[in-house]
């Protein structure tokens, strides 16, 4: 019986693990909402959660294509409320640099890089806000 008690205790997720899964799930739901919003506007999904290899690289939530062939690198940010500046305030210079790094890595794979831009989709409470050309590659 003692062994069974230890096994059951070890099998339970820790509070931190439960919190991470919930946050990850909320992020995935926000990405789903952003993707649906962009597709409704006529954009086509090229890839989702594009990551550069290795540590310290970047990640792009959604890589989309406009009807005119422009590649759109999309960062999706979600917050439950607008406190502390809301979702948009969480995209600082360091985050932008990691997104640009990942975009350059993505574009290196292509024979002829298309025109591109960096958009942000904010998912806050019940609203989806699409910010076209939210920042530039530096």
Short mmCIF file of N, CA and C in Angstrom, two decimals:
data_model
loop_
_atom_site.label_atom_id
_atom_site.label_comp_id
_atom_site.label_asym_id
_atom_site.label_seq_id
_atom_site.Cartn_x
_atom_site.Cartn_y
_atom_site.Cartn_z
N UNK A 1 0.83 -1.19 0.00
CA UNK A 1 0.00 0.00 0.00
C UNK A 1 0.87 1.25 0.00
N UNK A 2 1.98 1.19 0.72
CA UNK A 2 2.88 2.33 0.77
C UNK A 2 3.40 2.64 -0.63
N UNK A 3 3.76 1.60 -1.39
CA UNK A 3 4.24 1.77 -2.75
C UNK A 3 3.19 2.44 -3.63
N UNK A 4 1.96 1.99 -3.54
CA UNK A 4 0.87 2.56 -4.32
C UNK A 4 0.68 4.04 -4.01
N UNK A 5 0.77 4.41 -2.73
CA UNK A 5 0.65 5.82 -2.34
C UNK A 5 1.73 6.67 -2.97
N UNK A 6 2.98 6.16 -3.00
CA UNK A 6 4.07 6.91 -3.63
C UNK A 6 3.86 7.01 -5.13
N UNK A 7 3.37 5.93 -5.75
CA UNK A 7 3.15 5.95 -7.19
C UNK A 7 2.07 6.96 -7.56
N UNK A 8 0.98 7.00 -6.79
CA UNK A 8 -0.09 7.94 -7.07
C UNK A 8 0.37 9.38 -6.89
N UNK A 9 1.17 9.62 -5.85
CA UNK A 9 1.66 10.98 -5.61
C UNK A 9 2.61 11.41 -6.73
N UNK A 10 3.44 10.48 -7.20
CA UNK A 10 4.39 10.82 -8.26
C UNK A 10 3.69 11.03 -9.60
N UNK A 11 2.54 10.40 -9.77
CA UNK A 11 1.82 10.48 -11.04
C UNK A 11 1.02 11.77 -11.18
N UNK A 12 0.77 12.46 -10.09
CA UNK A 12 -0.02 13.69 -10.14
C UNK A 12 0.82 14.83 -10.69
N UNK A 13 0.25 15.65 -11.56
CA UNK A 13 1.01 16.80 -12.06
C UNK A 13 1.21 17.82 -10.94
N UNK A 14 2.33 18.49 -11.00
CA UNK A 14 2.61 19.53 -10.03
C UNK A 14 1.77 20.76 -10.35
N UNK A 15 1.52 21.64 -9.38
CA UNK A 15 0.77 22.87 -9.69
C UNK A 15 1.41 23.68 -10.80
N UNK A 16 2.75 23.71 -10.83
CA UNK A 16 3.44 24.48 -11.88
C UNK A 16 3.16 23.88 -13.25
N UNK A 17 3.17 22.54 -13.34
CA UNK A 17 2.91 21.89 -14.62
C UNK A 17 1.48 22.15 -15.08
N UNK A 18 0.55 22.12 -14.17
CA UNK A 18 -0.85 22.39 -14.52
C UNK A 18 -0.97 23.81 -15.04
N UNK A 19 -0.33 24.77 -14.37
CA UNK A 19 -0.38 26.17 -14.80
C UNK A 19 0.23 26.36 -16.18
N UNK A 20 1.35 25.69 -16.47
CA UNK A 20 1.98 25.81 -17.78
C UNK A 20 1.08 25.26 -18.87
N UNK A 21 0.44 24.13 -18.63
CA UNK A 21 -0.46 23.58 -19.63
C UNK A 21 -1.62 24.52 -19.88
N UNK A 22 -2.16 25.10 -18.84
CA UNK A 22 -3.27 26.03 -19.00
C UNK A 22 -2.82 27.24 -19.82
N UNK A 23 -1.67 27.78 -19.52
CA UNK A 23 -1.15 28.92 -20.27
C UNK A 23 -0.89 28.53 -21.72
N UNK A 24 -0.32 27.37 -21.93
CA UNK A 24 -0.04 26.89 -23.28
C UNK A 24 -1.35 26.70 -24.05
N UNK A 25 -2.34 26.16 -23.38
CA UNK A 25 -3.64 25.95 -24.03
C UNK A 25 -4.29 27.29 -24.38
N UNK A 26 -4.17 28.26 -23.47
CA UNK A 26 -4.72 29.59 -23.76
C UNK A 26 -4.02 30.22 -24.95
N UNK A 27 -2.70 30.03 -25.03
CA UNK A 27 -1.94 30.56 -26.16
C UNK A 27 -2.36 29.91 -27.47
N UNK A 28 -2.58 28.60 -27.44
CA UNK A 28 -3.02 27.88 -28.64
C UNK A 28 -4.41 28.34 -29.07
N UNK A 29 -5.28 28.58 -28.11
CA UNK A 29 -6.62 29.08 -28.45
C UNK A 29 -6.55 30.48 -29.06
N UNK A 30 -5.67 31.32 -28.52
CA UNK A 30 -5.50 32.66 -29.08
C UNK A 30 -4.97 32.58 -30.50
N UNK A 31 -4.01 31.67 -30.74
CA UNK A 31 -3.49 31.48 -32.10
C UNK A 31 -4.59 30.99 -33.04
N UNK A 32 -5.44 30.09 -32.56
CA UNK A 32 -6.56 29.60 -33.37
C UNK A 32 -7.49 30.75 -33.76
N UNK A 33 -7.79 31.61 -32.79
CA UNK A 33 -8.68 32.75 -33.07
C UNK A 33 -8.03 33.72 -34.06
N UNK A 34 -6.73 33.98 -33.87
CA UNK A 34 -6.01 34.87 -34.77
C UNK A 34 -5.97 34.28 -36.18
N UNK A 35 -5.70 32.99 -36.28
CA UNK A 35 -5.65 32.32 -37.58
C UNK A 35 -7.00 32.42 -38.28
N UNK A 36 -8.06 32.16 -37.58
CA UNK A 36 -9.40 32.24 -38.18
C UNK A 36 -9.69 33.66 -38.66
N UNK A 37 -9.27 34.65 -37.86
CA UNK A 37 -9.48 36.06 -38.22
C UNK A 37 -8.72 36.40 -39.51
N UNK A 38 -7.47 35.97 -39.60
CA UNK A 38 -6.65 36.28 -40.77
C UNK A 38 -7.14 35.52 -42.01
N UNK A 39 -7.53 34.28 -41.83
CA UNK A 39 -8.06 33.51 -42.97
C UNK A 39 -9.36 34.12 -43.48
N UNK A 40 -10.19 34.61 -42.58
CA UNK A 40 -11.43 35.27 -42.99
C UNK A 40 -11.13 36.54 -43.80
N UNK A 41 -9.97 37.14 -43.55
CA UNK A 41 -9.56 38.34 -44.29
C UNK A 41 -8.84 38.00 -45.59
N UNK A 42 -8.71 36.70 -45.89
CA UNK A 42 -8.14 36.28 -47.17
C UNK A 42 -6.69 35.82 -47.13
N UNK A 43 -6.07 35.78 -45.98
CA UNK A 43 -4.70 35.30 -45.91
C UNK A 43 -4.69 33.77 -45.87
N UNK A 44 -3.58 33.19 -46.36
CA UNK A 44 -3.43 31.74 -46.41
C UNK A 44 -2.29 31.34 -45.48
N UNK A 45 -2.50 30.31 -44.69
CA UNK A 45 -1.49 29.82 -43.75
C UNK A 45 -0.37 29.10 -44.50
N UNK A 46 0.88 29.51 -44.24
CA UNK A 46 2.04 28.81 -44.78
C UNK A 46 2.61 27.84 -43.75
N UNK A 47 2.75 28.31 -42.53
CA UNK A 47 3.23 27.45 -41.44
C UNK A 47 2.86 28.06 -40.11
N UNK A 48 2.86 27.21 -39.10
CA UNK A 48 2.49 27.64 -37.75
C UNK A 48 3.61 27.27 -36.80
N UNK A 49 3.91 28.16 -35.87
CA UNK A 49 4.96 27.95 -34.86
C UNK A 49 6.30 27.60 -35.48
N UNK A 50 6.75 28.43 -36.42
CA UNK A 50 8.06 28.24 -37.05
C UNK A 50 9.15 28.62 -36.06
N UNK A 51 10.09 27.71 -35.85
CA UNK A 51 11.19 27.94 -34.90
C UNK A 51 12.53 27.78 -35.60
N UNK A 52 13.47 28.61 -35.18
CA UNK A 52 14.84 28.43 -35.66
C UNK A 52 15.47 27.30 -34.86
N UNK A 53 16.43 26.61 -35.46
CA UNK A 53 17.08 25.54 -34.70
C UNK A 53 18.00 26.11 -33.62
N UNK A 54 18.25 25.32 -32.61
CA UNK A 54 19.17 25.73 -31.56
C UNK A 54 18.54 26.60 -30.50
N UNK A 55 19.33 26.85 -29.47
CA UNK A 55 18.87 27.68 -28.36
C UNK A 55 19.04 29.15 -28.67
N UNK A 56 18.19 29.95 -28.09
CA UNK A 56 18.31 31.39 -28.25
C UNK A 56 17.79 31.92 -29.58
N UNK A 57 17.16 31.06 -30.34
CA UNK A 57 16.63 31.49 -31.62
C UNK A 57 15.28 32.16 -31.46
N UNK A 58 14.58 32.23 -32.53
CA UNK A 58 13.28 32.88 -32.49
C UNK A 58 12.18 31.94 -32.90
N UNK A 59 10.96 32.43 -32.73
CA UNK A 59 9.78 31.67 -33.11
C UNK A 59 8.76 32.64 -33.67
N UNK A 60 8.06 32.17 -34.70
CA UNK A 60 7.00 32.96 -35.31
C UNK A 60 5.72 32.16 -35.16
N UNK A 61 4.70 32.79 -34.59
CA UNK A 61 3.45 32.09 -34.34
C UNK A 61 2.79 31.64 -35.62
N UNK A 62 2.62 32.55 -36.56
CA UNK A 62 1.96 32.23 -37.83
C UNK A 62 2.73 32.87 -38.97
N UNK A 63 2.96 32.10 -40.03
CA UNK A 63 3.51 32.65 -41.27
C UNK A 63 2.39 32.52 -42.29
N UNK A 64 1.95 33.67 -42.79
CA UNK A 64 0.79 33.73 -43.68
C UNK A 64 1.21 34.31 -45.02
N UNK A 65 0.33 34.18 -46.00
CA UNK A 65 0.57 34.75 -47.32
C UNK A 65 -0.64 35.58 -47.73
N UNK A 66 -0.39 36.83 -48.08
CA UNK A 66 -1.44 37.72 -48.61
C UNK A 66 -1.76 37.30 -50.04
N UNK A 67 -2.88 37.75 -50.54
CA UNK A 67 -3.28 37.44 -51.93
C UNK A 67 -2.26 37.94 -52.94
N UNK A 68 -1.57 39.05 -52.62
CA UNK A 68 -0.59 39.63 -53.54
C UNK A 68 0.79 38.95 -53.44
N UNK A 69 0.92 37.92 -52.60
CA UNK A 69 2.18 37.19 -52.48
C UNK A 69 3.06 37.65 -51.33
N UNK A 70 2.66 38.68 -50.61
CA UNK A 70 3.44 39.15 -49.46
C UNK A 70 3.41 38.11 -48.35
N UNK A 71 4.59 37.79 -47.85
CA UNK A 71 4.68 36.89 -46.70
C UNK A 71 4.50 37.72 -45.44
N UNK A 72 3.63 37.27 -44.57
CA UNK A 72 3.30 38.02 -43.35
C UNK A 72 3.70 37.17 -42.14
N UNK A 73 4.63 37.69 -41.36
CA UNK A 73 5.05 37.03 -40.12
C UNK A 73 4.20 37.61 -38.99
N UNK A 74 3.47 36.75 -38.31
CA UNK A 74 2.48 37.21 -37.35
C UNK A 74 2.84 36.76 -35.94
N UNK A 75 2.89 37.72 -35.04
CA UNK A 75 3.04 37.45 -33.61
C UNK A 75 1.67 37.58 -32.98
N UNK A 76 1.26 36.55 -32.26
CA UNK A 76 -0.04 36.56 -31.59
C UNK A 76 0.21 36.76 -30.10
N UNK A 77 -0.46 37.74 -29.53
CA UNK A 77 -0.32 38.02 -28.10
C UNK A 77 -1.71 38.01 -27.48
N UNK A 78 -1.78 37.39 -26.32
CA UNK A 78 -3.06 37.25 -25.64
C UNK A 78 -2.91 37.65 -24.18
N UNK A 79 -3.90 38.34 -23.69
CA UNK A 79 -3.96 38.69 -22.27
C UNK A 79 -5.42 38.63 -21.85
N UNK A 80 -5.63 38.24 -20.61
CA UNK A 80 -7.00 38.15 -20.09
C UNK A 80 -7.60 39.53 -19.88
N UNK A 81 -6.74 40.53 -19.66
CA UNK A 81 -7.26 41.88 -19.45
C UNK A 81 -6.26 42.88 -20.01
N UNK A 82 -6.64 44.14 -19.99
CA UNK A 82 -5.77 45.20 -20.50
C UNK A 82 -4.88 45.78 -19.40
N UNK A 83 -4.90 45.18 -18.23
CA UNK A 83 -4.04 45.65 -17.14
C UNK A 83 -2.58 45.54 -17.56
N UNK A 84 -1.76 46.40 -17.03
CA UNK A 84 -0.31 46.42 -17.30
C UNK A 84 -0.01 46.66 -18.77
N UNK A 85 -0.86 47.38 -19.47
CA UNK A 85 -0.60 47.72 -20.86
C UNK A 85 -1.21 46.76 -21.86
N UNK A 86 -1.78 45.67 -21.42
CA UNK A 86 -2.41 44.72 -22.32
C UNK A 86 -1.41 43.90 -23.11
N UNK A 87 -1.91 43.17 -24.08
CA UNK A 87 -1.09 42.24 -24.86
C UNK A 87 -0.03 42.96 -25.70
N UNK A 88 -0.39 44.09 -26.26
CA UNK A 88 0.55 44.81 -27.11
C UNK A 88 1.80 45.29 -26.39
N UNK A 89 1.67 45.59 -25.13
CA UNK A 89 2.81 46.09 -24.36
C UNK A 89 3.86 45.02 -24.12
N UNK A 90 3.53 43.76 -24.38
CA UNK A 90 4.47 42.68 -24.10
C UNK A 90 5.40 42.37 -25.26
N UNK A 91 5.32 43.14 -26.34
CA UNK A 91 6.18 42.90 -27.50
C UNK A 91 7.27 43.97 -27.52
N UNK A 92 8.31 43.73 -26.77
CA UNK A 92 9.41 44.68 -26.66
C UNK A 92 10.43 44.48 -27.76
N UNK A 93 11.51 45.24 -27.68
CA UNK A 93 12.57 45.20 -28.69
C UNK A 93 13.22 43.82 -28.79
N UNK A 94 13.46 43.18 -27.66
CA UNK A 94 14.10 41.86 -27.67
C UNK A 94 13.20 40.83 -28.37
N UNK A 95 11.91 40.87 -28.10
CA UNK A 95 10.97 39.94 -28.74
C UNK A 95 10.93 40.21 -30.24
N UNK A 96 10.91 41.47 -30.63
CA UNK A 96 10.91 41.81 -32.05
C UNK A 96 12.16 41.29 -32.74
N UNK A 97 13.31 41.41 -32.08
CA UNK A 97 14.57 40.93 -32.67
C UNK A 97 14.54 39.42 -32.88
N UNK A 98 13.96 38.67 -31.93
CA UNK A 98 13.87 37.21 -32.08
C UNK A 98 12.93 36.84 -33.23
N UNK A 99 11.86 37.60 -33.41
CA UNK A 99 10.94 37.35 -34.52
C UNK A 99 11.63 37.64 -35.85
N UNK A 100 12.36 38.75 -35.92
CA UNK A 100 13.09 39.10 -37.15
C UNK A 100 14.14 38.04 -37.46
N UNK A 101 14.84 37.55 -36.45
CA UNK A 101 15.84 36.49 -36.63
C UNK A 101 15.19 35.25 -37.24
N UNK A 102 14.05 34.85 -36.71
CA UNK A 102 13.34 33.68 -37.22
C UNK A 102 12.84 33.93 -38.65
N UNK A 103 12.38 35.14 -38.93
CA UNK A 103 11.90 35.47 -40.28
C UNK A 103 13.05 35.40 -41.28
N UNK A 104 14.21 35.90 -40.92
CA UNK A 104 15.37 35.82 -41.81
C UNK A 104 15.74 34.37 -42.08
N UNK A 105 15.70 33.56 -41.04
CA UNK A 105 15.99 32.13 -41.19
C UNK A 105 14.97 31.49 -42.13
N UNK A 106 13.71 31.81 -41.96
CA UNK A 106 12.65 31.28 -42.82
C UNK A 106 12.89 31.69 -44.27
N UNK A 107 13.21 32.95 -44.51
CA UNK A 107 13.39 33.47 -45.86
C UNK A 107 14.63 32.91 -46.55
N UNK A 108 15.65 32.53 -45.79
CA UNK A 108 16.88 31.97 -46.37
C UNK A 108 16.60 30.67 -47.12
N UNK A 109 15.55 29.98 -46.77
CA UNK A 109 15.21 28.71 -47.42
C UNK A 109 14.62 28.91 -48.81
N UNK A 110 14.20 30.12 -49.11
CA UNK A 110 13.51 30.40 -50.37
C UNK A 110 14.49 30.86 -51.44
N UNK A 111 14.25 30.45 -52.68
CA UNK A 111 15.12 30.84 -53.79
C UNK A 111 15.04 32.35 -54.04
N UNK A 112 13.84 32.89 -53.97
CA UNK A 112 13.62 34.31 -54.20
C UNK A 112 12.69 34.85 -53.10
N UNK A 113 13.26 35.55 -52.12
CA UNK A 113 12.42 36.03 -51.01
C UNK A 113 11.34 37.00 -51.49
N UNK A 114 10.10 36.78 -51.07
CA UNK A 114 9.00 37.67 -51.44
C UNK A 114 9.00 38.93 -50.58
N UNK A 115 8.18 39.91 -50.93
CA UNK A 115 8.01 41.03 -50.00
C UNK A 115 7.40 40.48 -48.71
N UNK A 116 7.75 41.10 -47.60
CA UNK A 116 7.22 40.61 -46.33
C UNK A 116 6.98 41.76 -45.36
N UNK A 117 6.24 41.44 -44.31
CA UNK A 117 5.99 42.43 -43.24
C UNK A 117 5.74 41.67 -41.94
N UNK A 118 5.75 42.45 -40.85
CA UNK A 118 5.55 41.89 -39.51
C UNK A 118 4.27 42.46 -38.92
N UNK A 119 3.31 41.58 -38.70
CA UNK A 119 2.03 41.96 -38.13
C UNK A 119 1.92 41.41 -36.71
N UNK A 120 1.02 42.00 -35.96
CA UNK A 120 0.71 41.52 -34.61
C UNK A 120 -0.80 41.37 -34.52
N UNK A 121 -1.24 40.28 -33.92
CA UNK A 121 -2.66 40.09 -33.64
C UNK A 121 -2.80 40.02 -32.13
N UNK A 122 -3.59 40.94 -31.58
CA UNK A 122 -3.84 41.00 -30.15
C UNK A 122 -5.19 40.34 -29.85
N UNK A 123 -5.17 39.39 -28.95
CA UNK A 123 -6.41 38.72 -28.53
C UNK A 123 -6.60 39.06 -27.06
N UNK A 124 -7.54 39.95 -26.80
CA UNK A 124 -7.80 40.40 -25.44
C UNK A 124 -9.28 40.31 -25.15
N UNK A 125 -9.58 39.59 -24.08
CA UNK A 125 -10.96 39.38 -23.68
C UNK A 125 -11.73 38.84 -24.88
N UNK A 126 -12.72 39.50 -25.39
CA UNK A 126 -13.52 38.99 -26.50
C UNK A 126 -13.15 39.63 -27.84
N UNK A 127 -12.04 40.37 -27.88
CA UNK A 127 -11.70 41.12 -29.08
C UNK A 127 -10.44 40.58 -29.75
N UNK A 128 -10.42 40.67 -31.09
CA UNK A 128 -9.23 40.35 -31.88
C UNK A 128 -8.88 41.62 -32.64
N UNK A 129 -7.66 42.09 -32.45
CA UNK A 129 -7.21 43.31 -33.12
C UNK A 129 -5.98 42.98 -33.97
N UNK A 130 -6.04 43.29 -35.25
CA UNK A 130 -4.96 42.99 -36.20
C UNK A 130 -4.20 44.28 -36.50
N UNK A 131 -2.93 44.30 -36.16
CA UNK A 131 -2.07 45.45 -36.41
C UNK A 131 -1.13 45.12 -37.57
N UNK A 132 -1.44 45.65 -38.74
CA UNK A 132 -0.61 45.41 -39.92
C UNK A 132 0.66 46.24 -39.83
N UNK A 133 1.77 45.64 -40.28
CA UNK A 133 3.07 46.32 -40.28
C UNK A 133 3.36 46.94 -38.92
N UNK A 134 3.22 46.14 -37.89
CA UNK A 134 3.36 46.61 -36.51
C UNK A 134 4.78 47.03 -36.16
N UNK A 135 5.76 46.41 -36.82
CA UNK A 135 7.16 46.80 -36.61
C UNK A 135 7.96 46.40 -37.84
N UNK A 136 9.16 46.95 -37.95
CA UNK A 136 10.04 46.69 -39.09
C UNK A 136 11.25 45.87 -38.65
N UNK A 137 11.88 45.22 -39.61
CA UNK A 137 13.15 44.52 -39.35
C UNK A 137 14.21 45.58 -39.15
N UNK A 138 14.98 45.46 -38.11
CA UNK A 138 16.05 46.45 -37.85
C UNK A 138 17.39 45.93 -38.28
#
